[in-house]
XYZ file of C-alpha atoms in Angstrom:
746
model
C 2.121 -3.956 -41.114
C -1.182 -5.425 -39.888
C -2.917 -7.498 -42.572
C -6.177 -7.689 -40.653
C -9.469 -7.114 -42.413
C -10.627 -5.268 -39.292
C -11.969 -1.783 -39.703
C -9.583 1.094 -39.090
C -10.042 2.945 -35.821
C -11.557 6.409 -35.764
C -10.814 9.467 -33.655
C -14.210 9.154 -31.988
C -13.400 5.571 -30.961
C -10.031 6.692 -29.635
C -11.694 9.362 -27.494
C -14.274 6.880 -26.205
C -11.366 4.695 -25.111
C -9.851 7.592 -23.156
C -7.173 8.699 -25.621
C -6.516 12.324 -26.503
C -6.620 13.545 -30.105
C -2.887 14.265 -29.878
C -2.313 10.683 -28.728
C -4.316 9.310 -31.655
C -2.099 11.359 -33.979
C 0.996 10.068 -32.144
C -0.115 6.463 -32.670
C -0.602 7.064 -36.400
C 2.880 8.567 -36.530
C 4.422 5.581 -34.710
C 2.729 3.065 -36.998
C 2.993 5.097 -40.174
C -0.694 4.382 -40.724
C -4.085 4.456 -39.012
C -4.399 1.667 -36.407
C -7.135 -0.920 -36.688
C -9.690 -1.342 -33.912
C -7.749 -4.027 -31.999
C -4.518 -2.024 -32.162
C -6.394 1.010 -30.885
C -7.651 -1.075 -27.941
C -4.061 -2.049 -27.145
C -2.840 1.546 -27.150
C -5.850 2.689 -25.122
C -5.009 0.375 -22.220
C -1.221 0.643 -22.427
C -1.383 4.442 -22.629
C -3.990 4.672 -19.893
C -2.906 6.357 -16.686
C -3.026 2.998 -14.902
C -0.401 1.392 -17.173
C 1.666 4.285 -18.543
C 1.951 6.621 -15.517
C 1.988 9.348 -18.165
C 1.019 12.074 -15.687
C 3.314 10.957 -12.862
C 6.486 9.398 -14.297
C 8.315 12.752 -14.497
C 8.066 13.169 -10.733
C 8.458 9.479 -9.874
C 11.890 9.567 -11.474
C 13.014 12.056 -8.801
C 12.511 9.552 -5.953
C 15.682 8.035 -4.427
C 16.220 4.515 -5.773
C 19.720 3.648 -4.537
C 20.499 2.044 -1.195
C 22.899 -0.373 0.466
C 20.550 -3.366 0.159
C 19.062 -2.942 -3.318
C 18.998 -5.997 -5.595
C 16.391 -4.699 -8.044
C 15.613 -1.033 -8.551
C 12.205 0.537 -9.054
C 10.660 -0.324 -12.405
C 13.159 -3.018 -13.340
C 11.023 -6.031 -12.411
C 7.557 -6.969 -11.092
C 8.404 -5.825 -7.549
C 11.216 -4.271 -5.542
C 13.884 -6.571 -4.123
C 16.319 -5.950 -1.263
C 19.160 -8.052 0.093
C 18.526 -9.281 3.646
C 21.709 -11.335 3.902
C 22.421 -15.076 4.079
C 21.769 -15.416 0.340
C 18.175 -14.229 0.692
C 16.238 -11.367 -0.831
C 12.932 -9.788 0.171
C 10.511 -8.963 -2.652
C 7.709 -6.590 -1.714
C 5.198 -4.282 -3.342
C 1.945 -2.438 -2.651
C -0.795 -1.725 -5.197
C -4.294 -0.284 -5.287
C -7.597 -1.844 -6.293
C -9.696 1.209 -5.519
C -12.070 1.534 -8.452
C -13.041 -2.157 -8.651
C -13.661 -2.160 -4.878
C -15.940 0.882 -5.159
C -18.191 -1.005 -7.580
C -17.912 -4.608 -6.360
C -16.111 -4.542 -2.989
C -15.784 -8.308 -2.486
C -14.195 -9.203 -5.841
C -12.451 -5.843 -6.106
C -10.551 -6.433 -2.873
C -10.042 -10.175 -3.433
C -8.467 -9.729 -6.853
C -6.282 -6.934 -5.495
C -4.852 -9.453 -3.028
C -4.411 -12.044 -5.769
C -2.679 -9.651 -8.130
C -0.158 -8.306 -5.642
C 0.804 -11.816 -4.537
C 1.392 -12.832 -8.167
C 3.765 -9.882 -8.575
C 5.818 -11.426 -5.775
C 5.873 -15.071 -6.773
C 6.478 -14.400 -10.478
C 9.910 -13.241 -9.266
C 10.512 -16.657 -7.712
C 9.765 -15.349 -4.203
C 7.396 -17.172 -1.875
C 4.929 -14.739 -0.261
C 5.072 -14.929 3.538
C 3.037 -11.924 4.659
C 0.270 -9.607 3.488
C -0.691 -6.132 4.690
C -3.404 -3.705 3.660
C -4.391 -0.061 4.003
C -8.121 0.636 3.764
C -10.008 3.969 3.617
C -13.763 4.420 3.791
C -16.383 7.111 4.386
C -18.003 7.721 7.780
C -18.661 4.507 9.684
C -22.300 5.360 10.415
C -23.164 5.487 6.679
C -24.874 2.453 5.124
C -22.635 2.627 2.049
C -19.531 2.565 4.240
C -20.762 -0.532 6.051
C -21.528 -2.268 2.738
C -18.074 -1.425 1.371
C -16.255 -2.322 4.595
C -18.035 -5.657 4.913
C -17.384 -6.597 1.258
C -13.755 -5.469 1.179
C -12.810 -7.181 4.446
C -14.564 -10.394 3.451
C -12.908 -10.301 0.014
C -9.446 -9.856 1.517
C -10.099 -12.468 4.203
C -11.615 -15.116 1.951
C -8.899 -14.807 -0.700
C -5.944 -14.492 1.674
C -7.123 -17.227 4.034
C -7.724 -19.678 1.180
C -4.427 -18.752 -0.475
C -2.640 -19.436 2.793
C -0.653 -16.241 3.377
C -1.253 -14.419 6.691
C -2.390 -10.811 6.930
C 0.020 -9.517 9.561
C -0.673 -5.766 9.707
C -2.677 -2.932 8.233
C -4.621 0.238 8.854
C -8.232 1.374 8.509
C -9.251 5.024 8.319
C -12.658 6.658 8.005
C -13.353 10.073 6.485
C -16.198 11.406 4.376
C -13.792 12.195 1.503
C -13.693 8.436 0.808
C -17.489 8.019 0.881
C -17.985 6.980 -2.754
C -14.370 6.175 -3.619
C -12.790 3.890 -0.998
C -9.094 3.081 -1.094
C -8.039 -0.558 -1.011
C -4.233 -0.871 -1.004
C -2.782 -4.382 -0.731
C 0.848 -5.246 0.036
C 2.660 -8.560 -0.243
C 6.078 -9.552 1.072
C 8.045 -12.601 -0.071
C 11.399 -14.307 0.363
C 13.599 -15.589 -2.473
C 17.052 -17.128 -2.714
C 19.103 -14.569 -4.573
C 20.304 -17.206 -7.059
C 16.699 -18.065 -7.971
C 15.334 -14.641 -8.908
C 13.190 -14.774 -12.060
C 13.255 -11.801 -14.424
C 10.226 -10.234 -16.113
C 12.148 -9.689 -19.354
C 11.791 -11.738 -22.538
C 14.995 -12.816 -24.274
C 16.232 -15.223 -26.892
C 14.538 -15.172 -30.316
C 13.019 -18.583 -30.969
C 12.232 -19.215 -27.288
C 8.616 -20.342 -26.840
C 6.063 -18.181 -25.014
C 3.558 -19.910 -22.714
C 0.390 -18.814 -21.009
C 0.002 -20.659 -17.710
C -2.694 -20.862 -15.050
C -6.388 -20.238 -15.558
C -8.332 -19.949 -18.808
C -9.200 -16.543 -20.249
C -12.717 -15.123 -20.029
C -14.473 -11.807 -20.529
C -14.037 -10.534 -16.957
C -11.974 -7.417 -16.437
C -11.983 -6.242 -20.053
C -10.759 -2.610 -20.190
C -10.081 -2.745 -16.429
C -6.967 -0.576 -16.789
C -8.969 2.103 -18.576
C -11.708 1.831 -15.935
C -9.086 2.548 -13.257
C -8.064 5.688 -15.152
C -11.285 7.667 -14.868
C -13.523 9.186 -12.225
C -16.158 7.306 -10.250
C -19.611 8.540 -11.319
C -23.202 7.436 -10.864
C -22.812 5.437 -14.099
C -19.760 3.536 -12.818
C -21.913 0.536 -11.899
C -22.186 -0.008 -15.645
C -18.465 -0.803 -15.589
C -19.025 -3.920 -13.501
C -17.632 -6.159 -16.301
C -14.322 -4.327 -15.749
C -14.069 -5.931 -12.302
C -12.194 -9.226 -12.351
C -13.243 -12.427 -10.587
C -10.680 -14.245 -8.445
C -10.101 -17.865 -7.423
C -7.649 -18.237 -4.516
C -7.453 -22.006 -4.866
C -6.242 -21.644 -8.454
C -3.745 -19.056 -7.227
C -2.415 -21.454 -4.594
C -1.809 -24.069 -7.312
C -0.169 -21.422 -9.489
C 2.099 -20.396 -6.602
C 3.304 -23.936 -5.984
C 3.835 -24.577 -9.694
C 5.794 -21.314 -9.957
C 7.985 -22.218 -6.992
C 8.739 -25.574 -8.591
C 9.453 -23.838 -11.897
C 11.846 -21.402 -10.195
C 13.959 -24.340 -9.029
C 14.601 -25.394 -12.656
C 16.678 -23.782 -15.391
C 13.755 -23.779 -17.839
C 12.573 -20.177 -17.369
C 13.890 -17.121 -19.192
C 11.278 -14.694 -17.851
C 7.862 -14.616 -16.231
C 5.247 -11.938 -15.631
C 1.863 -11.743 -13.990
C -1.105 -10.869 -16.184
C -2.537 -8.017 -14.198
C -3.855 -4.819 -15.743
C -4.435 -5.221 -19.504
C -3.785 -8.976 -19.373
C -1.988 -10.520 -22.357
C -1.457 -7.076 -23.869
C 0.526 -5.774 -20.918
C 2.577 -8.890 -20.192
C 3.653 -9.418 -23.817
C 4.486 -5.769 -24.483
C 6.347 -5.163 -21.206
C 8.333 -8.410 -21.376
C 9.241 -7.750 -25.026
C 10.203 -4.113 -24.508
C 12.134 -4.998 -21.335
C 14.258 -7.502 -23.234
C 14.560 -5.521 -26.458
C 12.823 -8.249 -28.464
C 9.467 -8.871 -30.151
C 6.903 -11.660 -30.028
C 4.563 -13.503 -32.368
C 1.470 -14.563 -30.399
C -1.351 -16.788 -31.700
C -4.534 -15.823 -29.879
C -6.494 -18.852 -31.129
C -4.180 -21.019 -28.986
C -5.124 -19.200 -25.750
C -7.330 -21.430 -23.513
C -10.716 -19.681 -23.302
C -13.653 -19.931 -20.912
C -16.134 -18.618 -23.445
C -16.628 -19.362 -27.121
C -16.460 -16.728 -29.810
C -14.193 -14.271 -28.000
C -12.865 -11.589 -30.334
C -9.142 -10.757 -30.548
C -9.521 -7.515 -28.572
C -11.449 -9.370 -25.813
C -8.715 -11.991 -25.482
C -6.055 -9.289 -25.393
C -7.857 -6.990 -22.939
C -9.200 -9.625 -20.530
C -7.937 -9.334 -16.971
C -9.007 -12.837 -15.958
C -7.094 -13.703 -12.835
C -4.522 -16.362 -11.925
C -2.676 -16.232 -15.272
C 0.961 -15.598 -16.125
C 3.141 -15.334 -19.211
C 6.309 -17.445 -19.244
C 9.176 -17.347 -21.717
C 10.754 -20.803 -21.739
C 14.220 -21.869 -22.863
C 13.855 -23.687 -26.169
C 14.173 -27.410 -25.571
C 12.940 -27.177 -21.965
C 9.226 -27.118 -22.869
C 8.499 -30.544 -21.414
C 9.809 -29.537 -17.994
C 7.356 -26.641 -17.871
C 4.424 -28.637 -19.218
C 5.015 -31.489 -16.764
C 5.097 -29.137 -13.760
C 1.836 -27.424 -14.669
C 0.147 -30.707 -15.564
C 1.088 -31.986 -12.098
C -0.698 -28.989 -10.570
C -3.658 -29.372 -12.953
C -3.105 -25.981 -14.610
C -2.941 -24.833 -18.207
C 0.501 -24.468 -19.751
C -0.016 -23.727 -23.421
C 2.527 -22.501 -25.940
C 0.934 -19.475 -27.633
C 3.876 -17.994 -29.522
C 7.579 -17.291 -29.631
C 10.127 -14.569 -29.043
C 11.281 -12.807 -32.230
C 14.188 -10.545 -33.128
C 11.954 -7.549 -32.586
C 10.965 -4.875 -32.176
C 7.477 -5.803 -33.405
C 4.734 -7.334 -31.280
C 2.436 -9.278 -33.604
C -0.816 -11.027 -32.745
C -2.550 -13.551 -34.992
C -6.051 -15.050 -34.932
C -6.966 -18.086 -37.029
C -4.126 -17.434 -39.448
C -4.867 -13.716 -39.819
C -2.525 -11.048 -38.441
C -4.624 -8.662 -36.356
C -1.927 -6.548 -34.671
C 1.527 -5.341 -35.694
C 2.975 -2.703 -33.347
C 6.435 -1.892 -31.905
C 6.506 -3.213 -28.321
C 8.607 -0.278 -27.122
C 5.951 2.202 -28.294
C 3.454 0.808 -25.803
C 5.271 0.903 -22.499
C 6.084 3.132 -19.581
C 9.633 4.419 -20.020
C 9.432 3.678 -23.759
C 7.119 5.272 -26.270
C 4.183 5.899 -23.938
C 3.433 9.618 -23.596
C 4.896 11.644 -20.734
C 3.207 14.833 -19.536
C 4.148 17.665 -17.244
C 0.963 18.828 -15.583
C 0.232 22.275 -14.196
C 0.035 22.545 -10.425
C -1.219 25.302 -8.156
C -1.409 25.763 -4.397
C -5.067 25.592 -3.321
C -6.598 28.390 -1.274
C -7.341 26.022 1.613
C -3.609 25.521 2.279
C -2.937 29.138 3.259
C -6.170 29.119 5.258
C -5.020 26.048 7.201
C -1.700 27.668 8.147
C -3.564 30.442 10.017
C -4.839 28.086 12.710
C -3.408 28.310 16.235
C -4.250 26.355 19.349
C -5.702 29.545 20.817
C -8.534 29.275 18.289
C -10.136 26.459 20.297
C -11.022 26.384 24.006
C -9.663 23.627 26.201
C -12.508 21.272 27.250
C -13.481 21.418 30.900
C -13.723 17.615 31.289
C -10.830 15.750 29.686
C -11.999 12.418 31.153
C -15.030 12.585 28.867
C -12.797 13.546 25.941
C -10.498 10.601 26.660
C -13.417 8.169 26.432
C -14.627 9.814 23.230
C -11.174 9.348 21.745
C -11.139 5.632 22.566
C -14.556 5.298 20.898
C -13.378 7.080 17.735
C -13.405 4.706 14.704
C -9.976 5.983 13.632
C -8.480 5.302 17.067
C -10.273 2.198 18.336
C -9.273 -1.418 17.849
C -9.757 -2.764 14.328
C -10.464 -6.188 15.829
C -13.678 -6.620 13.810
C -11.500 -6.392 10.690
C -8.475 -8.481 11.608
C -10.454 -11.269 13.239
C -11.682 -12.119 9.729
C -8.107 -12.636 8.551
C -6.061 -15.733 9.251
C -2.984 -14.124 10.763
C -1.331 -17.396 11.822
C -1.434 -19.517 8.654
C 2.067 -20.447 7.561
C 3.442 -20.019 11.124
C 5.594 -17.034 10.121
C 3.810 -14.342 12.126
C 5.816 -13.548 15.280
C 3.459 -10.747 16.390
C 0.368 -12.820 17.246
C 0.968 -12.748 21.000
C 3.635 -10.058 20.993
C 2.007 -6.759 19.971
C 4.410 -4.279 18.426
C 4.374 -1.135 16.301
C 5.298 -3.191 13.220
C 4.511 -6.804 12.361
C 7.416 -9.190 12.853
C 7.667 -12.047 10.381
C 9.896 -15.073 10.841
C 12.403 -15.949 8.120
C 12.494 -19.717 8.366
C 15.944 -21.229 8.549
C 17.416 -17.947 9.777
C 17.840 -16.140 13.104
C 16.736 -12.947 11.369
C 13.200 -11.618 10.985
C 11.421 -8.998 8.911
C 9.606 -5.999 10.351
C 6.833 -4.716 8.066
C 4.326 -1.873 8.272
C 1.986 0.359 6.247
C 1.477 3.978 7.255
C -0.076 7.227 6.118
C -2.033 9.886 7.947
C -3.944 11.353 4.992
C -5.260 14.272 7.048
C -1.678 15.451 7.568
C -0.964 15.085 3.847
C -4.098 16.989 2.894
C -3.190 19.911 5.142
C 0.487 19.887 4.116
C 1.426 17.369 1.381
C 5.189 17.720 1.754
C 5.439 17.572 5.538
C 2.576 15.094 5.808
C 4.316 12.625 3.486
C 7.626 13.069 5.308
C 5.765 12.130 8.479
C 4.248 9.059 6.792
C 7.707 7.777 5.865
C 9.147 8.700 9.272
C 6.327 7.011 11.166
C 6.779 3.836 9.133
C 10.484 3.869 9.985
C 9.718 4.650 13.651
C 7.394 1.645 13.801
C 10.138 -0.574 12.375
C 12.715 0.766 14.841
C 10.356 0.494 17.838
C 9.867 -3.178 16.963
C 13.601 -3.920 16.947
C 14.285 -3.591 13.231
C 16.462 -1.493 10.953
C 14.495 0.262 8.177
C 15.582 -0.953 4.736
C 13.365 0.310 1.898
C 9.846 1.373 0.973
C 7.171 0.719 -1.611
C 4.379 3.237 -2.109
C 0.782 3.453 -3.245
C 0.036 7.017 -4.336
C -3.714 7.636 -4.197
C -4.832 11.038 -5.521
C -7.651 12.736 -7.431
C -7.636 13.849 -11.061
C -4.126 14.823 -12.245
C -5.604 17.420 -14.631
C -6.796 19.370 -11.575
C -3.882 21.742 -10.751
C -4.695 21.671 -7.024
C -4.698 17.862 -6.935
C -1.426 17.800 -8.853
C 0.051 20.261 -6.367
C -0.753 17.726 -3.643
C 0.940 14.992 -5.678
C 4.102 17.022 -6.315
C 4.337 18.020 -2.644
C 3.965 14.386 -1.588
C 6.763 13.282 -3.936
C 9.051 16.024 -2.615
C 8.333 15.039 0.992
C 8.876 11.355 0.259
C 12.165 12.059 -1.512
C 13.463 14.120 1.396
C 12.433 11.608 4.062
C 13.668 8.520 2.197
C 17.007 10.174 1.459
C 17.537 11.110 5.112
C 16.413 7.707 6.414
C 18.366 5.837 3.719
C 15.243 3.899 2.717
C 15.099 3.947 -1.104
C 11.866 3.591 -3.045
C 11.724 0.158 -4.701
C 8.555 0.812 -6.694
C 4.843 0.836 -6.109
C 1.712 2.153 -7.724
C 0.097 5.439 -8.739
C -3.689 5.613 -8.536
C -5.183 8.838 -9.893
C -8.850 9.684 -10.479
C -9.831 8.804 -6.909
C -12.703 11.211 -6.768
C -16.404 11.300 -7.243
C -18.297 13.438 -9.708
C -21.602 14.424 -8.098
C -24.929 15.331 -9.632
C -23.794 18.952 -9.833
C -20.846 17.912 -11.991
C -18.313 18.961 -9.342
C -15.450 16.586 -8.600
C -14.702 15.750 -4.981
C -11.255 14.174 -4.629
C -10.299 11.917 -1.740
C -7.698 13.086 0.738
C -4.279 12.736 -0.949
C -3.090 9.394 0.416
C 0.510 8.333 -0.336
C 0.481 5.030 1.543
C 3.956 3.922 2.620
C 4.793 0.230 2.874
C 8.140 -0.294 4.604
C 10.259 -3.299 5.419
C 13.075 -3.570 7.919
C 15.332 -6.328 9.168
C 15.823 -7.614 12.700
C 19.456 -8.700 12.790
C 18.449 -11.311 15.361
C 15.017 -12.441 16.480
C 15.888 -11.744 20.125
C 15.847 -8.022 19.270
C 12.059 -8.146 18.897
C 10.530 -5.385 21.035
C 6.877 -5.161 22.089
C 4.539 -2.354 23.087
C 2.726 -3.912 26.075
C 3.410 -2.844 29.667
C 4.893 -5.850 31.507
C 4.926 -5.177 35.261
C 3.208 -2.999 37.839
C 5.675 -0.428 39.132
C 7.745 -0.086 35.954
C 8.674 3.533 35.266
C 7.064 5.247 32.259
C 9.157 7.705 30.239
C 8.432 9.816 27.185
C 11.239 10.135 24.625
C 10.961 13.234 22.458
C 9.455 16.641 23.019
C 5.783 17.359 23.668
C 4.669 20.657 22.206
C 1.723 22.996 22.344
C 0.532 21.293 19.173
C -2.865 19.835 18.291
C -2.476 20.497 14.548
C -4.323 18.057 12.245
C -4.903 15.726 15.182
C -7.824 13.346 15.480
C -8.677 15.273 18.647
C -8.889 18.607 16.804
C -10.945 17.093 13.992
C -13.388 14.912 15.924
C -13.795 16.820 19.208
C -13.605 20.398 17.909
C -14.682 19.879 14.294
C -11.723 21.859 12.919
C -10.904 20.592 9.421
C -8.132 23.005 8.470
C -4.860 23.293 10.382
C -1.160 22.783 9.628
C 0.397 19.330 9.805
C 1.896 18.514 13.234
C 5.385 19.705 14.121
C 8.143 17.510 12.708
C 11.943 17.687 12.581
C 13.914 14.991 10.736
C 17.055 15.583 12.796
C 15.067 14.865 15.964
C 13.605 11.770 14.314
C 17.019 10.381 13.388
C 18.412 10.958 16.898
C 15.379 9.173 18.329
C 15.923 6.147 16.063
C 19.556 5.801 17.093
C 18.564 6.059 20.750
C 15.805 3.441 20.474
C 18.058 0.985 18.653
C 20.663 1.168 21.430
C 18.034 0.864 24.178
C 16.610 -2.285 22.584
C 20.046 -3.760 21.851
C 21.044 -3.329 25.513
C 17.671 -4.603 26.795
C 16.984 -1.384 28.729
C 13.245 -1.078 27.982
C 10.362 -3.426 28.809
C 7.852 -1.869 26.435
C 8.055 0.655 23.623
C 5.327 2.326 21.566
C 5.331 5.388 19.323
C 2.956 8.273 19.967
C 0.778 8.555 16.873
C -2.942 8.961 16.143
C -4.778 10.073 19.279
C -1.641 11.255 21.040
C -0.067 10.258 24.352
C -3.257 9.138 26.124
C -4.096 6.658 23.370
C -0.497 5.367 23.285
C -0.522 4.736 27.046
C -3.900 3.004 26.870
C -2.758 0.765 24.005
C 0.286 -0.228 26.068
C -1.907 -1.181 29.015
C -4.597 -3.136 27.159
C -2.770 -6.407 26.342
C -2.052 -7.315 30.010
C -4.752 -5.285 31.732
C -2.296 -2.818 33.275
C -2.901 0.895 33.835
C -0.798 3.988 34.375
C -0.351 6.862 36.808
C 1.262 9.870 35.133
C 1.785 13.604 35.556
C 1.400 16.047 32.667
C 3.791 18.864 31.796
C 2.595 22.116 33.329
C 4.264 24.089 30.533
C 2.119 22.454 27.828
C -1.631 22.842 27.549
C -3.128 19.673 28.979
C -5.236 18.679 25.962
C -2.195 19.145 23.698
C -0.052 17.056 26.045
C -2.566 14.198 26.132
C -4.070 14.271 22.625
C -1.708 16.284 20.421
C 0.175 14.418 17.707
C 3.523 16.220 17.446
C 5.986 13.741 15.997
C 9.184 11.930 16.991
C 7.875 10.774 20.357
C 7.926 7.319 21.923
C 6.692 5.979 25.268
C 8.803 3.357 27.062
C 8.541 1.455 30.325
C 11.707 0.747 32.305
C 12.526 -1.472 35.285
C 13.601 0.792 38.142
C 16.945 -1.031 38.483
C 17.888 0.028 34.946
C 16.829 3.656 35.341
C 20.307 5.185 35.598
C 21.746 3.303 32.612
C 18.601 4.117 30.626
C 18.840 7.855 31.390
C 22.548 7.929 30.515
C 21.910 6.226 27.145
C 19.132 8.650 26.215
C 21.308 11.604 27.223
C 24.159 10.403 25.000
C 21.836 10.568 21.994
C 20.619 14.081 22.773
C 16.982 12.998 22.993
C 14.559 14.896 25.227
C 13.384 12.758 28.177
C 10.395 13.119 30.529
C 9.521 10.868 33.474
C 5.751 10.502 33.215
C 4.986 8.123 36.071
C 4.597 4.386 36.585
C 2.587 1.329 35.526
C -0.387 0.436 37.775
C -2.406 -2.713 38.350
C -5.224 -1.341 36.175
C -6.197 2.163 37.272
C -5.697 5.017 34.776
C -4.646 8.176 36.636
C -3.535 11.540 35.227
C -2.536 14.381 37.558
C -4.216 12.489 40.433
C -7.518 12.440 38.504
C -9.118 9.061 37.926
C -9.675 8.302 34.220
C -11.257 4.890 34.867
C -9.874 1.372 34.733
C -8.125 -0.293 31.806
C -10.830 -2.987 31.651
C -13.442 -0.261 31.075
C -11.259 1.269 28.378
C -10.943 -2.134 26.721
C -14.729 -2.541 26.457
C -14.972 0.802 24.694
C -11.874 0.381 22.516
C -12.527 -3.182 21.332
C -16.152 -2.995 20.250
C -16.681 0.255 18.322
C -16.558 -1.164 14.785
C -18.282 -4.437 15.646
C -21.162 -2.588 17.296
C -21.490 -0.214 14.337
C -21.528 -3.062 11.828
C -24.213 -4.879 13.841
C -26.657 -1.971 13.440
């Protein structure tokens, strides 16, 4: 029982901290008494949506978690881990930093990058690649430009200084993200399977160390901040945004790698959301033990910090390490070498109690298990209801919109669309070559290819989600997101292995928002099961919505971002999307349909916001994957690129841009021309083939039962469709490359 002289917490304080009255009663029942103020702070962050997943865990448990390569299942450790052979594992995870980025975009994005990398290297894995998925409001809005500039600079400055390349990503603009941008960061690392570090505490009597930076007042109550709506008063939450230091993180990485090579570590965990509170409670509960922690031993940046401030701080570049008793000097020497703190602040106990002391006084005494996700944290089943807009969207048909008279003009408008155009302005600010692992720098492909040093294998990595599809049909839209990620891996020469996810939604208490969430989980489960790509973990981010002056909440598009990794069995399987030679034949694999549903074309050219998700059939998708893998293995294609946002015309243009080559194609007379060129029906891929290989290519495709269309051939630079001149590839490049840069300059 806590012996603190602190005042007992009140119901009003509990509510101010975001707890429900029923939760306050539950805490009193767990403790057998009324909690004091510091204990209430601990429960408020650990039972926040951000830490407890109390409104999502029921559905998350339905996701497929078993697969042929799994080393660590979802929720078991800091990140997912899959076996890639040769005694190596790949640790990877994606997380959001949406709310901090909405208030302070530079530090919000930077600390998101720092936090996700720490999740990887606390497992003993060295990060080798970063990816991100970014969503903003309309590009012509001043707020969007401010957010975009700050977020990109934050990611670039932190990642470049830390020394891990950003190898891939996506940027999407829609007014639903105007006030509440999405900043999802993914990190991928490699670890020897005999050097994996657990995030569980074990061994009563083992010392507990805090390592890395000192603790300050930045980020206090950050987890609670991430569990509420963005409002006009959210700027007052600026102290909840952490401040990052990539140079400290680089030192921490190297010290951690050195530590992983010793036998001194029992367990290690990043101090992310809820800082010392989260790391001590999760490590204790995970190992079925307790801890005694002495807060006055924690290295502080500021004098006079109160116990709750030390416990709640989300100061960056810190980790908790449980050390084998007797091996303390090994740990201290390593961190002294790297000029970092390594201070013993407590010890593992028999459990189950987590006790915190300050200057000889016990200020907290709570059962660790009662705090954590999967333990005593509350679990809720929320009501969900199909929104009226869904049925309205299903009524749309292509006959509702006229076909434009001048498709050449439309084609140029598509290339100038911020969601279609090159994101060069963004990625030029990232160092994509640091570390010399990136194999995609001069070999453009649908997924990024990352070298595994000392091996002939490589990783293929991607992030994908078309949130417009998900909004119009959460289940099918999320299936498409998973399928497109897998298609990108396959088109790059890899075999899809597993996914991580970042589930960005509005308020879970809104039945229509929760309906979107449930549909997305169902679609993800179906797609991952069929593709044999289990879910290794990830992040749920609710409350991504803005409450306006009228009090009405406006949620963002439901955005279940999919991060996927795959393995290239040999680096010579790497496939690229760029046309290679004039005269090569151009084929379309898959079936084009009279389908412009939810396409960028329908939205931006016709202004239609409601329509079904595009056509999609998982059986077709799986046949296509098998076909592509055999074509690449037998070296039968020169270029390969999936048809995605913007449709066939955009795919062809993107294939021509790298080498300045064009195309001369014929459309299908049985499909409306705008649908053929700009529709986004799924499971389609464009390939170029040397004429000498045409027969073998056609036979292979036929064996897999995949629909095949000869479109035309590669030209020296002219873009021709049905004998009509659509301009030259160099003209297209000027449009495509400069849209975002020009917008940001004005």
